[in-house]
Structures are given as structure tokens and as C-alpha cells.
XYZ file of C-alpha atoms in Angstrom:
261
model
C 74.080 -56.735 45.061
C 71.427 -54.983 47.057
C 73.315 -51.757 46.523
C 73.311 -52.344 42.741
C 69.556 -52.958 42.701
C 68.991 -49.796 44.720
C 71.131 -47.800 42.298
C 69.170 -49.143 39.306
C 65.852 -48.397 41.035
C 66.963 -44.776 41.675
C 67.963 -44.359 38.009
C 64.608 -45.778 36.873
C 62.747 -43.363 39.193
C 64.616 -40.398 37.747
C 63.845 -41.541 34.211
C 60.122 -41.888 35.059
C 60.208 -38.464 36.738
C 61.767 -36.785 33.681
C 59.369 -38.555 31.309
C 56.468 -37.412 33.506
C 57.743 -33.821 33.430
C 58.055 -33.907 29.643
C 54.687 -35.596 29.014
C 52.530 -33.403 31.344
C 52.848 -30.146 29.284
C 52.047 -32.041 26.106
C 48.944 -33.585 27.682
C 47.865 -30.232 29.135
C 48.495 -28.517 25.814
C 46.371 -31.027 23.977
C 43.635 -30.691 26.552
C 43.825 -26.923 26.306
C 43.627 -27.089 22.518
C 40.702 -29.482 22.701
C 38.991 -27.247 25.221
C 39.720 -24.183 23.082
C 38.472 -26.004 20.005
C 35.341 -27.034 21.885
C 34.755 -23.441 22.993
C 35.302 -22.193 19.441
C 32.932 -24.831 18.094
C 30.313 -23.867 20.653
C 30.796 -20.172 19.918
C 30.533 -20.863 16.209
C 27.334 -22.791 16.820
C 25.924 -19.922 18.873
C 26.901 -17.390 16.221
C 25.476 -19.607 13.534
C 22.302 -19.835 15.563
C 22.176 -16.066 15.885
C 22.813 -15.686 12.175
C 20.009 -18.127 11.588
C 17.736 -16.056 13.779
C 18.842 -12.886 12.018
C 18.270 -14.501 8.643
C 14.825 -15.624 9.743
C 14.106 -12.155 11.052
C 15.284 -10.597 7.783
C 13.161 -13.074 5.851
C 10.135 -12.145 7.942
C 10.799 -8.439 7.351
C 11.074 -9.023 3.600
C 7.859 -11.029 3.634
C 6.111 -8.280 5.577
C 7.412 -5.698 3.129
C 5.985 -7.730 0.286
C 2.562 -7.613 1.895
C 1.242 -4.624 -0.002
C -1.034 -2.191 1.755
C -3.857 -2.024 -0.792
C -5.225 1.178 0.731
C -2.075 2.953 -0.525
C -2.094 1.647 -4.105
C -3.740 4.803 -5.433
C -0.289 6.385 -5.042
C 0.756 4.552 -8.222
C -1.307 7.030 -10.240
C 0.563 10.158 -11.422
C -0.858 13.394 -9.992
C -1.689 16.048 -12.579
C -3.464 19.366 -12.161
C -6.167 20.913 -14.355
C -3.404 22.777 -16.202
C -1.854 19.481 -17.330
C -4.693 18.161 -19.450
C -2.347 16.958 -22.210
C -0.420 14.810 -19.735
C -3.645 13.367 -18.333
C -4.874 12.581 -21.837
C -1.583 10.848 -22.676
C -1.723 8.886 -19.432
C -5.339 7.781 -19.976
C -4.602 6.720 -23.559
C -1.801 4.480 -22.224
C -4.242 2.485 -20.093
C -5.386 -0.898 -21.485
C -8.743 -1.668 -23.083
C -9.070 -4.697 -20.806
C -7.448 -5.268 -17.454
C -7.628 -7.845 -14.664
C -8.338 -6.875 -11.056
C -4.760 -7.762 -10.077
C -3.249 -5.615 -12.833
C -5.652 -2.783 -12.018
C -4.529 -2.724 -8.384
C -0.882 -2.403 -9.423
C -1.752 0.643 -11.511
C -3.995 2.270 -8.905
C -7.198 1.654 -10.872
C -10.501 0.963 -9.116
C -12.840 -1.241 -11.120
C -16.507 -0.467 -10.644
C -18.338 -3.759 -10.410
C -22.021 -4.499 -10.765
C -21.753 -7.519 -8.469
C -23.211 -6.426 -5.122
C -21.323 -9.178 -3.275
C -17.990 -7.601 -4.279
C -18.914 -4.066 -3.309
C -17.406 -3.550 0.163
C -16.215 -1.058 -1.519
C -12.590 -1.400 -2.660
C -9.812 -0.927 -0.117
C -7.816 1.270 -2.498
C -10.713 3.662 -3.057
C -11.301 3.881 0.691
C -7.625 4.792 1.164
C -7.902 7.625 -1.363
C -11.254 8.763 0.047
C -9.883 8.904 3.589
C -6.753 10.799 2.511
C -8.744 13.328 0.464
C -11.252 13.942 3.252
C -8.389 14.491 5.702
C -6.941 16.947 3.209
C -10.255 18.789 2.977
C -10.455 19.145 6.741
C -6.819 20.153 7.083
C -7.164 22.909 4.501
C -10.217 24.504 6.054
C -9.617 27.960 7.436
C -9.905 28.185 11.202
C -10.238 31.691 12.574
C -9.183 32.955 9.176
C -5.948 30.929 9.205
C -4.943 27.831 7.225
C -2.524 25.484 8.956
C 0.846 24.882 7.346
C 1.878 21.322 6.466
C 5.271 19.898 5.574
C 3.893 18.383 2.386
C 0.922 19.615 0.340
C -2.026 17.258 -0.040
C -1.680 15.630 -3.456
C -3.120 12.374 -4.771
C -4.884 10.873 -7.770
C -6.902 7.794 -8.585
C -8.510 6.211 -11.648
C -11.959 4.648 -11.812
C -12.854 2.106 -14.482
C -16.265 0.929 -15.545
C -17.149 -1.256 -18.500
C -20.095 -0.567 -20.760
C -22.639 -3.320 -21.375
C -20.697 -4.089 -24.560
C -17.486 -4.469 -22.531
C -15.749 -1.223 -23.524
C -13.561 0.484 -20.931
C -14.418 3.978 -19.703
C -11.964 5.695 -17.367
C -12.380 8.546 -14.887
C -9.298 10.376 -13.671
C -9.585 12.240 -10.358
C -6.788 14.314 -8.881
C -6.838 15.991 -5.487
C -4.417 18.873 -5.108
C -4.535 21.095 -2.042
C -8.290 21.010 -1.538
C -9.398 20.913 -5.177
C -10.630 17.900 -7.146
C -10.172 17.804 -10.892
C -12.233 15.270 -12.857
C -11.697 14.212 -16.451
C -13.197 11.216 -18.283
C -11.992 9.084 -21.194
C -14.708 7.365 -23.265
C -12.583 6.978 -26.388
C -12.835 3.171 -26.209
C -16.639 3.210 -26.137
C -17.500 2.080 -29.659
C -21.181 2.868 -29.157
C -20.716 6.181 -27.345
C -21.998 9.472 -28.689
C -18.938 11.444 -27.596
C -17.385 14.171 -29.690
C -13.763 14.604 -30.676
C -11.177 12.418 -28.949
C -13.503 11.107 -26.248
C -11.804 13.086 -23.473
C -14.303 15.095 -21.464
C -13.232 17.676 -18.902
C -15.876 17.517 -16.166
C -14.374 20.310 -14.079
C -13.110 21.211 -10.620
C -14.823 20.533 -7.296
C -14.281 21.236 -3.612
C -15.852 18.308 -1.725
C -15.971 14.535 -2.063
C -18.901 12.831 -0.350
C -20.546 9.443 0.053
C -24.297 9.127 0.304
C -26.759 6.267 0.709
C -30.240 6.114 -0.711
C -32.887 3.598 0.278
C -34.133 1.564 -2.670
C -35.944 -1.684 -3.377
C -34.265 -4.077 -5.750
C -34.788 -7.644 -4.576
C -32.781 -8.219 -1.394
C -30.814 -4.986 -1.911
C -32.055 -1.994 -0.012
C -29.402 0.708 -0.403
C -27.620 2.396 -3.261
C -24.303 4.048 -2.378
C -22.993 6.931 -4.473
C -19.683 8.805 -4.336
C -19.938 12.338 -5.710
C -17.885 15.510 -5.908
C -19.505 18.863 -5.134
C -18.656 22.422 -6.078
C -19.148 23.748 -2.573
C -16.365 23.403 -0.025
C -17.280 21.616 3.217
C -20.779 20.789 2.003
C -23.190 19.367 4.616
C -25.590 16.413 4.301
C -28.532 18.802 4.391
C -27.105 20.841 1.526
C -26.408 17.676 -0.474
C -30.046 16.598 -0.187
C -31.240 19.983 -1.434
C -28.884 19.945 -4.426
C -29.777 16.381 -5.401
C -33.507 17.166 -5.329
C -33.156 20.203 -7.577
C -33.271 19.531 -11.296
C -30.586 20.973 -13.566
C -27.921 21.003 -10.856
C -26.041 18.000 -12.202
C -22.432 18.837 -13.225
C -23.026 22.515 -12.551
C -23.040 21.797 -8.793
C -22.019 18.131 -8.442
C -20.895 15.065 -10.351
C -21.525 11.387 -9.553
C -18.293 9.417 -9.833
C -19.780 5.967 -9.357
C -22.365 4.036 -7.406
C -23.185 0.508 -6.311
C -25.747 -1.538 -4.436
C -25.256 -2.967 -0.947
């Protein structure tokens, strides 16, 4: 009897042993799969996080790209030389009779305002002015030699002022390799005494300068004027002499626009 019990116990032990051997790989496999799945899930989360960061970064880059540098907006104006008067005329005639400040910026147009509080003056104009002055300096001969540049200095900008009746008058200024070409369009001025089509070729100039004059007009004490001059590399002293002389207007310089500060 005892021998029979012992025999049954041994059989049971073998059965348990075999079951244990069969079950262990299954359990380990499941654990491995769970572990692998957990690792994959974690990796996916990390990658998703990185993608999120990348997406955010890309979004930031796009947003930054959309932030327009207003000092460069003058580049939206086509650059024409004095030999392309017909193209300039066609371009000026395509400009609107009325335009908002926002629309003007998109087109590279500087609106001259009579409101002293708004006259900082215009970021876009300052961008053009800086570029043109750099071009003037770069194209000066030094020891009889002009430096070579990868790209020639070329730019243009349009100024807009409204008459007291609200009619638009445009000034087109191009700067090509050290020479300014100025042409005006007063065709929209219903009360103007212009002849022909209203397009007036002012001429070519060599220097663009800013000057300030003391004046008394209420709280305002300075009047700023931007002018082009016939002489290349003109000095402040020379400007004062020219301005004082009568009959020198247009023949030696031309006032583009002015404003109070």
C-alpha cells in the first residue's frame, strides 16, 4: 500500500515537472512580448515627443518667416533705369489712386504723412536709404580703383503724397550702381498744372542726403528733408552752400520729401 502511494506520488511529481517545463517558456515569452511591447510603446512615445518638438520648431520657424522685415519691403518695387521710362510710366499708372498703409507696405510704397507723431520716419524708407548710402560708399574710387562686388547695387522705391484735395502723387526713385533716377507721376492730380500725361522726368543724381533745419512751428523745432544731389559724395558744407543759392533747385538738387519732428 505504501509502495503504491509512493509510486503515485512519483508519477504526480513527474507530471508537475513536465507541466512546469511546458508552462515556463510560455510565461517567459509573454513577459518578453509585454516587455518588448512596453519598450516599443515607450520608444513610440519618445519619437512622438520628438516629432512634437520638431513640429513645434517648424511652426516657430514658419512664424518667424512670416514676420516680415519691413526695412526690406522696398525690394517689392521693380528696378528700372533712366532708359526704361516707358516701363516706369506703365508701372506708375498701375498704382492705385487710394491705398492703405498696409497695402502700400506690400508694394514697397512709402506714404508721406503730415502727422508729426507718425514721422519716425518709415522703416522701409530707412532700409532703402541705408542700402543706397552703402552703395554710394562702395562705388567710390579709392586710389583710382573701384572695388568689385558679386552683385551690382540695384534698388528702387516709391514715395506717395496726397494733395490737399486727396489726389495721389507718386515719385519713383531707382538706384543703379551709384546713380539715382527720379521720375514723378502727377496724372491723378485733378487740380495740377502739369502738361501732357503728368509724368515728369526730374533727372539723374549722384548723392542721397538727409538734412535737418531748425524751425519754429508750435512744439516742433526741426524739419527733416531727404534730397538727391547732382554731385557725388557731397559734403554737409557743400549742401548748405547749394541750398542757400537761388536757382540751384533741380539743376543741382531735388527735394524728395520732408516732415516735421
